Coordinates of C-alpha atoms in Angstrom, one line a residue:
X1 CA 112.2 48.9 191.7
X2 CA 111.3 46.0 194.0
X3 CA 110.5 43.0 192.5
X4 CA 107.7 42.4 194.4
X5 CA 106.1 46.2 193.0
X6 CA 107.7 45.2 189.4
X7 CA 105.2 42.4 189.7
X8 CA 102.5 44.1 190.4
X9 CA 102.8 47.1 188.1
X10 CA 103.3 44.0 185.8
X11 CA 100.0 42.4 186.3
X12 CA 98.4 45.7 186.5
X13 CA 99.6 46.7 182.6
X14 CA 98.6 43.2 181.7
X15 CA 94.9 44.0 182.6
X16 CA 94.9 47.0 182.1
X17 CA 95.6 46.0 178.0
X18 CA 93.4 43.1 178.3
X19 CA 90.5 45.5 179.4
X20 CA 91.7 48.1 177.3
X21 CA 91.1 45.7 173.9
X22 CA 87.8 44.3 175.1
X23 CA 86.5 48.2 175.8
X24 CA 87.6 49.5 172.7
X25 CA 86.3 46.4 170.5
X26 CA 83.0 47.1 172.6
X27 CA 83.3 50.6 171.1
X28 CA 83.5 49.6 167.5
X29 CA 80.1 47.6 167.5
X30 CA 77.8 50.3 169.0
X31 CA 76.1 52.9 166.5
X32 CA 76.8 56.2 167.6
X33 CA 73.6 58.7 167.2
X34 CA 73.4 60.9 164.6
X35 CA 73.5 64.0 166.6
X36 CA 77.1 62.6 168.0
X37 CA 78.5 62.1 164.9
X38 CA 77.7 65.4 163.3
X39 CA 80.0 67.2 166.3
X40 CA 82.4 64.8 165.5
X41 CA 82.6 66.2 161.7
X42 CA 82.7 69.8 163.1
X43 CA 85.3 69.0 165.6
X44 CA 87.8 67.3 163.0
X45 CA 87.2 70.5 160.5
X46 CA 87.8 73.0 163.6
X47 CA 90.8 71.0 163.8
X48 CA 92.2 71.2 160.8
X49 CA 92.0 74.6 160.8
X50 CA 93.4 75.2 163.8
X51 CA 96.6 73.1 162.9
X52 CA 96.8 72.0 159.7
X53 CA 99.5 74.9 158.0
X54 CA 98.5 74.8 154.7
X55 CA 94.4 73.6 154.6
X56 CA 93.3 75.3 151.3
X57 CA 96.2 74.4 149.3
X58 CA 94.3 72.2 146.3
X59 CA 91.0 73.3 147.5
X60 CA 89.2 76.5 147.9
X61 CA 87.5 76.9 151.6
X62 CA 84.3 77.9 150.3
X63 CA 84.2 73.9 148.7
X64 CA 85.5 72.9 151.7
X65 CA 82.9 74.5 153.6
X66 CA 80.1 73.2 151.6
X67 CA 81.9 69.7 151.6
X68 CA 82.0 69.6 155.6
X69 CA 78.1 70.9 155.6
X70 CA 77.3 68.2 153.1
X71 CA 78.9 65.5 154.9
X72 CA 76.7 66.2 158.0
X73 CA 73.4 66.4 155.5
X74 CA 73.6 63.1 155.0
X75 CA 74.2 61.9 158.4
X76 CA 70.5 60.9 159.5
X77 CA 70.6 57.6 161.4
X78 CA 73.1 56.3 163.8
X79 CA 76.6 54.8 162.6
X80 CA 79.1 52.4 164.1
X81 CA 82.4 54.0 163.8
X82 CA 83.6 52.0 160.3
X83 CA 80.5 52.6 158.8
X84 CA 81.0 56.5 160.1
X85 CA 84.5 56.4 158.4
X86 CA 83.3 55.4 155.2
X87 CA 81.2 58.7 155.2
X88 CA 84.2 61.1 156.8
X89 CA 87.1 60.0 155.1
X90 CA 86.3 60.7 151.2
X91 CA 85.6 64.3 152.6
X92 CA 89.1 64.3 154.1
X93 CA 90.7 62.7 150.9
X94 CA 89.4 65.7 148.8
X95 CA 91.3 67.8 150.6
X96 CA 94.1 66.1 148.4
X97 CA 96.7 66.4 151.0
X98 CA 98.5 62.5 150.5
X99 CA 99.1 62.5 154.1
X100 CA 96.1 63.4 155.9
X101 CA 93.7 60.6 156.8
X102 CA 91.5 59.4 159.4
X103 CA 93.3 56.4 160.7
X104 CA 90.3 53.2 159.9
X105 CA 88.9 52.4 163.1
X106 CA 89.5 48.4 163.6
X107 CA 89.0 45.8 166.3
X108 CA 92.2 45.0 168.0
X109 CA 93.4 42.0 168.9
X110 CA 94.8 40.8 171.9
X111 CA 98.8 39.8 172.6
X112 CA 97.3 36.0 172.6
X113 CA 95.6 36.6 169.0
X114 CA 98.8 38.0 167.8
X115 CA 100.8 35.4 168.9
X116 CA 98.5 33.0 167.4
X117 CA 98.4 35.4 163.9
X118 CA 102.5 35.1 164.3
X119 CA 102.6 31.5 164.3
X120 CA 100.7 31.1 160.9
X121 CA 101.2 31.9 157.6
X122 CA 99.7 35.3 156.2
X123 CA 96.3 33.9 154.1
X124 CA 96.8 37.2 151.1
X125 CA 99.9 38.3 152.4
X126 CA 101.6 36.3 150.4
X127 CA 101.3 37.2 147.3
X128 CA 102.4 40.5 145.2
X129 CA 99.6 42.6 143.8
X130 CA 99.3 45.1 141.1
X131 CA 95.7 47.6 140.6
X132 CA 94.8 48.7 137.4
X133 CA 91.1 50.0 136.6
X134 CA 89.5 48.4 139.6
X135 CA 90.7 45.4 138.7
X136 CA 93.6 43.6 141.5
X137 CA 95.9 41.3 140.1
X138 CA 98.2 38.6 141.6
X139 CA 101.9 40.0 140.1
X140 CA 104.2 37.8 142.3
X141 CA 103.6 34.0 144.2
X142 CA 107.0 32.8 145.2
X143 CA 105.8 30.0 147.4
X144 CA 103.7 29.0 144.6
X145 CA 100.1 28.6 146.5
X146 CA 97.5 26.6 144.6
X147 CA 99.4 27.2 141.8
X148 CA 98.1 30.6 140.8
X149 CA 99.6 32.4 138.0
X150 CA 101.3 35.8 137.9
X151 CA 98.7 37.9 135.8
X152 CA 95.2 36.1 137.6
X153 CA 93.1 38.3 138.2
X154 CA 91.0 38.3 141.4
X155 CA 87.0 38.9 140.8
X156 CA 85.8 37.8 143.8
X157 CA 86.3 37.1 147.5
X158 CA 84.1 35.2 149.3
X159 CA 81.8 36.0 145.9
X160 CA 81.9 39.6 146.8
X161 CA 83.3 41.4 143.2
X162 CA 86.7 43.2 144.5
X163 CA 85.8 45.5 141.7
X164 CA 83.2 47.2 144.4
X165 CA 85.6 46.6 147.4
X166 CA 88.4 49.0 145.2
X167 CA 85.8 51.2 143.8
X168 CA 84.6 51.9 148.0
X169 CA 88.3 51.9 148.9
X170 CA 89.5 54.4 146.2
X171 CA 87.4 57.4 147.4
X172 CA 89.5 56.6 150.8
X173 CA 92.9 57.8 149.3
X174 CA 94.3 61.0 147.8
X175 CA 97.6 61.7 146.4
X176 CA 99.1 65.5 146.9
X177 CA 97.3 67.7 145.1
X178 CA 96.3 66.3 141.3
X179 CA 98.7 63.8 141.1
X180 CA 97.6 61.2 138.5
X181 CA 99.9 58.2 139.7
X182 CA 99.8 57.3 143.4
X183 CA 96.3 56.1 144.0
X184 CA 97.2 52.5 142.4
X185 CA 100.0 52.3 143.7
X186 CA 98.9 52.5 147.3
X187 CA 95.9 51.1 147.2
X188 CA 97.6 47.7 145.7
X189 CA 99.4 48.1 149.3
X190 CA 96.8 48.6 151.6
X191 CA 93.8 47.1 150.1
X192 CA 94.1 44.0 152.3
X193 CA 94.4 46.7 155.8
X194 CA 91.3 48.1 154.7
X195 CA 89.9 44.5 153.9
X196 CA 91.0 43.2 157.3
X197 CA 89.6 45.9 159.1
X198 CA 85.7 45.5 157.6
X199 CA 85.8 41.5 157.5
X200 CA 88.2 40.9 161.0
X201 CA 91.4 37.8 160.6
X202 CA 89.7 35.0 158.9
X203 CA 91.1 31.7 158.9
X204 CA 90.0 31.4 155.4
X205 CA 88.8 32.8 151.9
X206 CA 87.2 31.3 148.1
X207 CA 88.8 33.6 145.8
X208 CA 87.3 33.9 142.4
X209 CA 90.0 34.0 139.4
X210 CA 90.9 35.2 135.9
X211 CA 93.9 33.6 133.8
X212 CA 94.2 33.8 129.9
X213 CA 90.5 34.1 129.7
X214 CA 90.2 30.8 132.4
X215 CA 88.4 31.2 135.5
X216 CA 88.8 29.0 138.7
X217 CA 88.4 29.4 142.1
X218 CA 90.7 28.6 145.0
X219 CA 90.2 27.9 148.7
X220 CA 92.7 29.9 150.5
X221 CA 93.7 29.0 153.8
X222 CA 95.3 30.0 156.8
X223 CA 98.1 27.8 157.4
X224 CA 100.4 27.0 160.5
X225 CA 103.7 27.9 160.4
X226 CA 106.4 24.6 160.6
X227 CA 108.9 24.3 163.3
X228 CA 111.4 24.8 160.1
X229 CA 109.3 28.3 159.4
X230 CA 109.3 29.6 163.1
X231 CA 112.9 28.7 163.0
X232 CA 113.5 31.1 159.6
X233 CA 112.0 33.9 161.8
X234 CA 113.7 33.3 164.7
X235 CA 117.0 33.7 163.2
X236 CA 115.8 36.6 160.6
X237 CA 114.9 38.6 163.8
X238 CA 118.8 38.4 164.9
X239 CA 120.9 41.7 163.7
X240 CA 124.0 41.8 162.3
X241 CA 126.3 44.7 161.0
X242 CA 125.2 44.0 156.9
X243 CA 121.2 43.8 158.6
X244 CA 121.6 46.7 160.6
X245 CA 123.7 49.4 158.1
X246 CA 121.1 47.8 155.1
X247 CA 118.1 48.6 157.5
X248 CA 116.6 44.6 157.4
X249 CA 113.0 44.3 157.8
X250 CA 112.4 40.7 159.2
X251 CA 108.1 40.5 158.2
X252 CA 109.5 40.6 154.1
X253 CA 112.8 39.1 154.3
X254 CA 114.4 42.4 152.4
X255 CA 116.5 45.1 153.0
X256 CA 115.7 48.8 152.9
X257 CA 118.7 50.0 151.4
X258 CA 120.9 47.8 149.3
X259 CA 124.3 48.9 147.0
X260 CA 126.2 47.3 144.3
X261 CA 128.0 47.8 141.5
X262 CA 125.9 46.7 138.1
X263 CA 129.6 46.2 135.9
X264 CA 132.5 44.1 136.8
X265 CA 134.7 47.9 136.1
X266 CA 132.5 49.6 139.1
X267 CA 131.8 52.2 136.8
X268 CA 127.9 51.9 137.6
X269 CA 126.8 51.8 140.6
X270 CA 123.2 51.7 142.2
X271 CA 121.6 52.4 145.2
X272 CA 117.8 51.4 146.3
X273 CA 116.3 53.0 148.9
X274 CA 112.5 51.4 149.6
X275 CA 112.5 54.1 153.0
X276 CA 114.3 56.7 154.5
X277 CA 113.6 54.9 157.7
X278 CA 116.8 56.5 159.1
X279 CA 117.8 53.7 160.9
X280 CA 121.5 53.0 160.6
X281 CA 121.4 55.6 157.0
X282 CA 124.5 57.7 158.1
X283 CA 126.6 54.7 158.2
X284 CA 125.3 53.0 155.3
X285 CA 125.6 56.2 152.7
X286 CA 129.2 56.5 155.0
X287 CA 130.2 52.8 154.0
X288 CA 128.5 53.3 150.2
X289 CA 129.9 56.8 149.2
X290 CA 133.5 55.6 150.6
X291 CA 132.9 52.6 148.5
X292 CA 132.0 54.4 145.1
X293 CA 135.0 57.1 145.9
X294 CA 137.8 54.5 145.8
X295 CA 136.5 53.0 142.5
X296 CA 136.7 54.7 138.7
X297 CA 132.8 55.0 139.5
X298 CA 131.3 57.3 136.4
X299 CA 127.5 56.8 136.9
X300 CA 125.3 56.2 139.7
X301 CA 122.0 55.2 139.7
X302 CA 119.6 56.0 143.0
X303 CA 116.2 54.1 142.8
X304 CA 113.2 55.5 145.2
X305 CA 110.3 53.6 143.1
X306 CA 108.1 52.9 145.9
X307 CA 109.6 54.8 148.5
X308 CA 107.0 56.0 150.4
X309 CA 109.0 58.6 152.0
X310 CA 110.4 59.0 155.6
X311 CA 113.1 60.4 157.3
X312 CA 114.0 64.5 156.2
X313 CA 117.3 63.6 158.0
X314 CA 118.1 61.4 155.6
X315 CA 117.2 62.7 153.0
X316 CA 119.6 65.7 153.9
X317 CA 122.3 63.4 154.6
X318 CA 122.1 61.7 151.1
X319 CA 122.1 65.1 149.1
X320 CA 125.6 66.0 150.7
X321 CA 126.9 63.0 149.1
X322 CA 125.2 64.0 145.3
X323 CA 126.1 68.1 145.4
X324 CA 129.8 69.3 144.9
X325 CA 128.8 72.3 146.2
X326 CA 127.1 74.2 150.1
X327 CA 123.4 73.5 149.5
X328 CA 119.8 74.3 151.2
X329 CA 117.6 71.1 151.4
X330 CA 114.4 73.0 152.4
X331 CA 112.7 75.9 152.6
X332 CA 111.9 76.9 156.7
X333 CA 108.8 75.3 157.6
X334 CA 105.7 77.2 158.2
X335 CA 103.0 76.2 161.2
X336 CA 99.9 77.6 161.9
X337 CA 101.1 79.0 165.5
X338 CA 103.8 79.6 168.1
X339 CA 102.5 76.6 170.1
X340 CA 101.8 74.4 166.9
X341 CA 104.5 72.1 167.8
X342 CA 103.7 71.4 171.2
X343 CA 100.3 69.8 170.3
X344 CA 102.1 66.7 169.3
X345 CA 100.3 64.4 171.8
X346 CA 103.4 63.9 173.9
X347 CA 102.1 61.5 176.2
X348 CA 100.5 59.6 173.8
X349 CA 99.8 55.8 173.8
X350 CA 101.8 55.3 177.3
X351 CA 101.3 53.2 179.8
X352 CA 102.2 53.8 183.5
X353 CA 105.8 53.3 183.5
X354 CA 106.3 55.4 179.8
X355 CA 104.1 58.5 181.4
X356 CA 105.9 58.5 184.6
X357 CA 109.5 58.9 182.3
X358 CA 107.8 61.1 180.0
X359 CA 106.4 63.6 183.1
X360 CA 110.0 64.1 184.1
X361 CA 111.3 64.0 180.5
X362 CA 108.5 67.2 179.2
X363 CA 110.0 70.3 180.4
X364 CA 112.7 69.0 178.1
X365 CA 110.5 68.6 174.9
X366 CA 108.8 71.9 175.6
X367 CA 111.4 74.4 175.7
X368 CA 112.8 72.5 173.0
X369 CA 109.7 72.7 170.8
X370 CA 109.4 76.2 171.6
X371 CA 113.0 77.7 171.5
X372 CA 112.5 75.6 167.6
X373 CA 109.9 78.1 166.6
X374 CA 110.1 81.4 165.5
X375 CA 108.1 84.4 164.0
X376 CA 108.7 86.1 160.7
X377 CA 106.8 88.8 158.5
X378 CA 103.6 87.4 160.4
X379 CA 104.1 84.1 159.9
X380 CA 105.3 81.1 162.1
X381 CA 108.2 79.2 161.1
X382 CA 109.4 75.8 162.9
X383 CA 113.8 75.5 162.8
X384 CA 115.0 72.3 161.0
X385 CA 119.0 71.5 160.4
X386 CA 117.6 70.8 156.7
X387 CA 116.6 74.6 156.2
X388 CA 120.1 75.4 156.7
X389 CA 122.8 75.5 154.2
X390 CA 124.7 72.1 154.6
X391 CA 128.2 71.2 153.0
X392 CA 129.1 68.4 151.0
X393 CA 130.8 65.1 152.2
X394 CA 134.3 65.0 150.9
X395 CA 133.2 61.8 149.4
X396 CA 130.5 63.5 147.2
X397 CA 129.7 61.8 144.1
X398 CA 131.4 63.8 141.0
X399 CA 129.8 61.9 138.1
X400 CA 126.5 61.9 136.3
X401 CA 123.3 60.9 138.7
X402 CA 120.0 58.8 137.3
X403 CA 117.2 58.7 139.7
X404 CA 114.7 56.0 138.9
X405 CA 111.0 57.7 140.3
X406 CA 107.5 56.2 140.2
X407 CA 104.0 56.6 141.3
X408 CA 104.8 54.7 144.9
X409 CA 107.6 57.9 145.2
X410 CA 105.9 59.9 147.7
X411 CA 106.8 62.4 150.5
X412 CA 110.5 62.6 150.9
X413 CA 111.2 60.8 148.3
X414 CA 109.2 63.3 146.1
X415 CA 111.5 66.2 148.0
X416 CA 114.6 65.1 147.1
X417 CA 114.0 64.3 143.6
X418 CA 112.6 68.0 143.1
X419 CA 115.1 69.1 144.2
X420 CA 117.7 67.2 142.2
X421 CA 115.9 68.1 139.2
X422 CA 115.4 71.7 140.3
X423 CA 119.2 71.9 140.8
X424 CA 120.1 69.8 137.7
X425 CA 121.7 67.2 139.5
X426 CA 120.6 64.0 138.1
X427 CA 118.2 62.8 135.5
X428 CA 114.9 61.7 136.3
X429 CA 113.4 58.8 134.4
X430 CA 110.5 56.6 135.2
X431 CA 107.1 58.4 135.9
X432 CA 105.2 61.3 137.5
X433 CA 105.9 60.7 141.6
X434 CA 103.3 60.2 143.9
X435 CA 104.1 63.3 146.2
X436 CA 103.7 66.7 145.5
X437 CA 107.0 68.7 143.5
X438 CA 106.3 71.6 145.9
X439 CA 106.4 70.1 148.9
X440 CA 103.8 68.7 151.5
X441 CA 102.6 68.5 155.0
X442 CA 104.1 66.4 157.0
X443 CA 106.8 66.3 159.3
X444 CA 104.9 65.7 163.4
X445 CA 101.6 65.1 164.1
X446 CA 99.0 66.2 166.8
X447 CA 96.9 63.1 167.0
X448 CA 93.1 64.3 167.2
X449 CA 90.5 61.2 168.6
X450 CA 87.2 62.7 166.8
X451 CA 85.1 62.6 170.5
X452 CA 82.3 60.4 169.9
X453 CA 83.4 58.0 167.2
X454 CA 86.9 57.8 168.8
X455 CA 88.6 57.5 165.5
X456 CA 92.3 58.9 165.3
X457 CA 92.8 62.0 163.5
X458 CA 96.5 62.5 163.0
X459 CA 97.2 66.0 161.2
X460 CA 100.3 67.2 160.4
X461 CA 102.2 70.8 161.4
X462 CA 104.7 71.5 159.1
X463 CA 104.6 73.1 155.4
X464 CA 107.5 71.2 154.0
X465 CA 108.9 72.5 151.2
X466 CA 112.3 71.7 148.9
X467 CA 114.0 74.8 148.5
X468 CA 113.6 75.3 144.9
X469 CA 111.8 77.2 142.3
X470 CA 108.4 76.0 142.6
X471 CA 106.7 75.0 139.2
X472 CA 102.8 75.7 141.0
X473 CA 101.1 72.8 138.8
X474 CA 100.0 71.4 142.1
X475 CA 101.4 67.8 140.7
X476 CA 104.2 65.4 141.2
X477 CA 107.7 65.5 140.4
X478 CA 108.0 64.9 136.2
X479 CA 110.7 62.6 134.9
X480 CA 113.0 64.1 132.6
X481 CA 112.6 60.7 130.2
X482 CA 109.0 59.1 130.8
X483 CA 109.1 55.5 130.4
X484 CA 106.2 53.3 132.0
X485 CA 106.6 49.8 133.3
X486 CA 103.8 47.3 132.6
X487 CA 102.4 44.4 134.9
X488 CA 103.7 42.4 132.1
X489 CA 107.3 43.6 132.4
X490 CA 106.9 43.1 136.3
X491 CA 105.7 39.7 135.6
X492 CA 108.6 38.8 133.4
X493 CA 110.9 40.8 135.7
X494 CA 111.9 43.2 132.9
X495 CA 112.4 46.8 133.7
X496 CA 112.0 48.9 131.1
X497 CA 113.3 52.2 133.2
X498 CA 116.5 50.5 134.4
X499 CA 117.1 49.2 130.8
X500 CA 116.9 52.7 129.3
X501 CA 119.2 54.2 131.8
X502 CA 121.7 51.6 130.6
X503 CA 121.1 52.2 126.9
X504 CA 122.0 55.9 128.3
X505 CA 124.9 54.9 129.8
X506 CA 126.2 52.6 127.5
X507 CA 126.1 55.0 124.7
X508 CA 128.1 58.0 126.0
X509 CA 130.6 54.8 127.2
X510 CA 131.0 54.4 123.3
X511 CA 130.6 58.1 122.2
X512 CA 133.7 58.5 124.9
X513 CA 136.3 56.1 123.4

């Protein structure tokens, strides 16, 4: 392109976001009439039934039904879109499908904004948080802010009681099915996203405390960033082979995945995954299992407490390295239709340049997309390399597997330990997962705007299932050996699951001599 045309398509995108920000904050202000927002309730239920491939899973249609009529009852005066949310989304939740949600409608920001936002520290970012019976507490505060103690409890913000900001915010979230553990879990993590997007980026907050019966209040602050901080990020943004194969995420300062051996002998080793982001995983469970092979390894120990899930890929890829023998990841994914998987929104969120690539790129995508589904006994089924039977890696682990699981265990996570305990590979310990034991919808999305309101409805196409005899209790994986970590142990950094699996371990050692 000539530079003189790269400018100008330059300036152009620049406006065009610019205007694009100001229209759509514009959009979040007005109240939408009534009428409006009732075809916006039909339209995201004709939706789902059109797409979604398994709708009436943990709730009859009939309740549904009456659930979607109810909705639009009490619908009687006009709504901005957050306030319209609010309304929409509990009736979405009760479908009790953990990855279906309206995505929370929110001002953005413009690149300015963020580069200001960048430049400072996070105000509640910064701390850890732990939810237990609508109450939040303050786990973790490792720059030490005011002071605060691991164990406050926050009652207030801004003298609002966060007790009726997590009570609101609860009804927004379902697990799979009638799982008991993940609402807490997730909630501790987005509380703040929901907070930000009803109260905006404030510069400031008077939080309301709890310690040891004590209460105080503290004035927390936005603060800049120092040359020395900018600096930190600067260099935590560069990638090098240990950040790339470990999967570093700069905005924590952690690793995704991270190995070592837990004895000077090697005989245990452990394995964290916090994602199955898929970046880099084939050479770090390469460079791990290669590791563990060449060592008198007996025990290994995979951790996927709060692992949210992620890559099926992955997932696939790690279970070649934990079965001696040819094995079948999942079972072949249902969608609703021969043309399911072409309503993925393909030229969504581009801008001139990205549409122009994609146009010439789409013939591609749609034979592929179609050529990947196929029809059998009635029923449309979408082709995965994870549905067929898959070798294991000559470095396979031979000796005896522990999986540590929690609540936060959702999604993939939740696949691959069903299926580890379905096959009697490993031993689960910890506590019920977050994500269903038989499986979930997930895998692509068509992105739905609801017409009116303009909120995003992403809905997912494919009936993921571990290939495994399914138990039907319509709840998460269960551990083998349940053992519950407090916010006490967190706060004293004790784990209680990791301590029994080496109890475990060190007792067959002894039983072996």
């Amino acid at each position: 392109m000539h530079l003189k045309n790269y400018f100008i398509v330059t300036i152009i995108l620049f406006l065009t976001s610019c205007l694009s920000v100001r229209k759509h904050n514009e959009q979040q202000s007005v109240c939408i009439p009534a009428e409006k927002l009732k075809e916006d309730v039909d339209f995201a239920y004709s939706k789902l039934k059109e797409m979604h491939p398994q709708l009436y899973w943990y709730i009859s249609k009939e309740k549904l039904d009456y659930k979607f009529d109810s909705i639009k009852r009490t619908i009687n005066e006009p709504l901005t879109p957050l306030q319209f949310y609010f309304k929409l989304q509990p009736v979405i939740a009760d479908i009790r499908e953990g990855h279906l949600s309206l995505r929370i409608p929110s001002k953005r920001i413009t690149k300015k904004q963020i580069k200001t936002l960048e430049n400072k520290k996070g105000m509640f970012s910064r701390f850890e948080y732990y939810v237990k019976n609508d109450q939040l507490f303050i786990i973790e505060n490792k720059y030490s802010i005011e002071n605060i103690k691991p164990g406050t409890e926050i009652l207030t913000i801004d003298k609002i009681p966060v007790s009726d900001y997590l009570k609101r915010y609860k009804r927004l979230i379902s697990s799979d099915g009638f799982n008991t553990t993940f609402q807490d879990y997730f909630l501790k993590d987005l509380f703040f996203n929901y907070y930000v997007a009803e109260k905006g980026y404030e510069d400031k907050a008077t939080i309301e405390t709890l310690y040891k019966g004590e209460k105080k209040t503290y004035q927390l602050t936005r603060e800049s960033k120092s040359e020395n901080d900018l600096r930190k990020d600067k260099e935590n943004k560069k990638r090098n082979h240990e950040k790339k194969v470990n999967d570093y995420v700069a905005f924590n300062n952690s690793y995704n995945r991270h190995f070592k051996f837990l004895d000077k002998d090697s005989t245990i080793a452990y394995i964290k995954v916090k994602s199955f982001s898929s970046d880099y995983s084939s050479k770090f469970y390469s460079e791990t299992f290669k590791k563990i092979n060449n060592t008198k390894t007996n025990y290994l120990i995979i951790d996927v407490r709060n692992n949210y899930g992620g890559s099926l890929d992955e997932i696939n890829n790690l279970y070649s390295y934990l079965s001696p023998k040819p094995y079948t990841l999942v079972k072949p994914s249902q969608v609703t239709s021969k043309i399911s998987p072409l309503k993925t929104n393909y030229f969504r969120k581009s801008n001139l340049l990205q549409y122009a690539y994609k146009g010439l790129t789409y013939p591609t995508f749609f034979f592929a997309q179609t050529f990947s589904t196929y029809e059998k006994d009635g029923k449309f089924y979408y082709k995965m390399k994870s549905d067929k039977e898959s070798k294991p890696n000559k470095d396979a682990f031979k000796g005896k597997i522990f999986v540590l699981m929690n609540g936060g265990s959702f999604s993939a996570s939740s696949i691959i330990t069903a299926k580890l305990k379905n096959d009697k590979k490993a031993i689960l310990v910890g506590e019920e997962t977050g994500g269903a034991n038989d499986g979930t919808v997930a895998g692509f999305y068509s992105y739905q705007k609801l017409p009116n309101s303009k909120i995003d409805l992403p809905i997912g196409l494919l009936l993921v299932q571990p290939n495994i005899d399914f138990t039907n209790t319509k709840k998460g994986v269960i551990p083998d050996v349940k053992v519950i970590e407090t916010m006490q142990d967190i706060i004293d950094r004790k784990d209680p699951q990791m301590d029994w699996v080496l109890s475990k371990i060190e007792k067959e050692k002894v039983g072996n001599k």
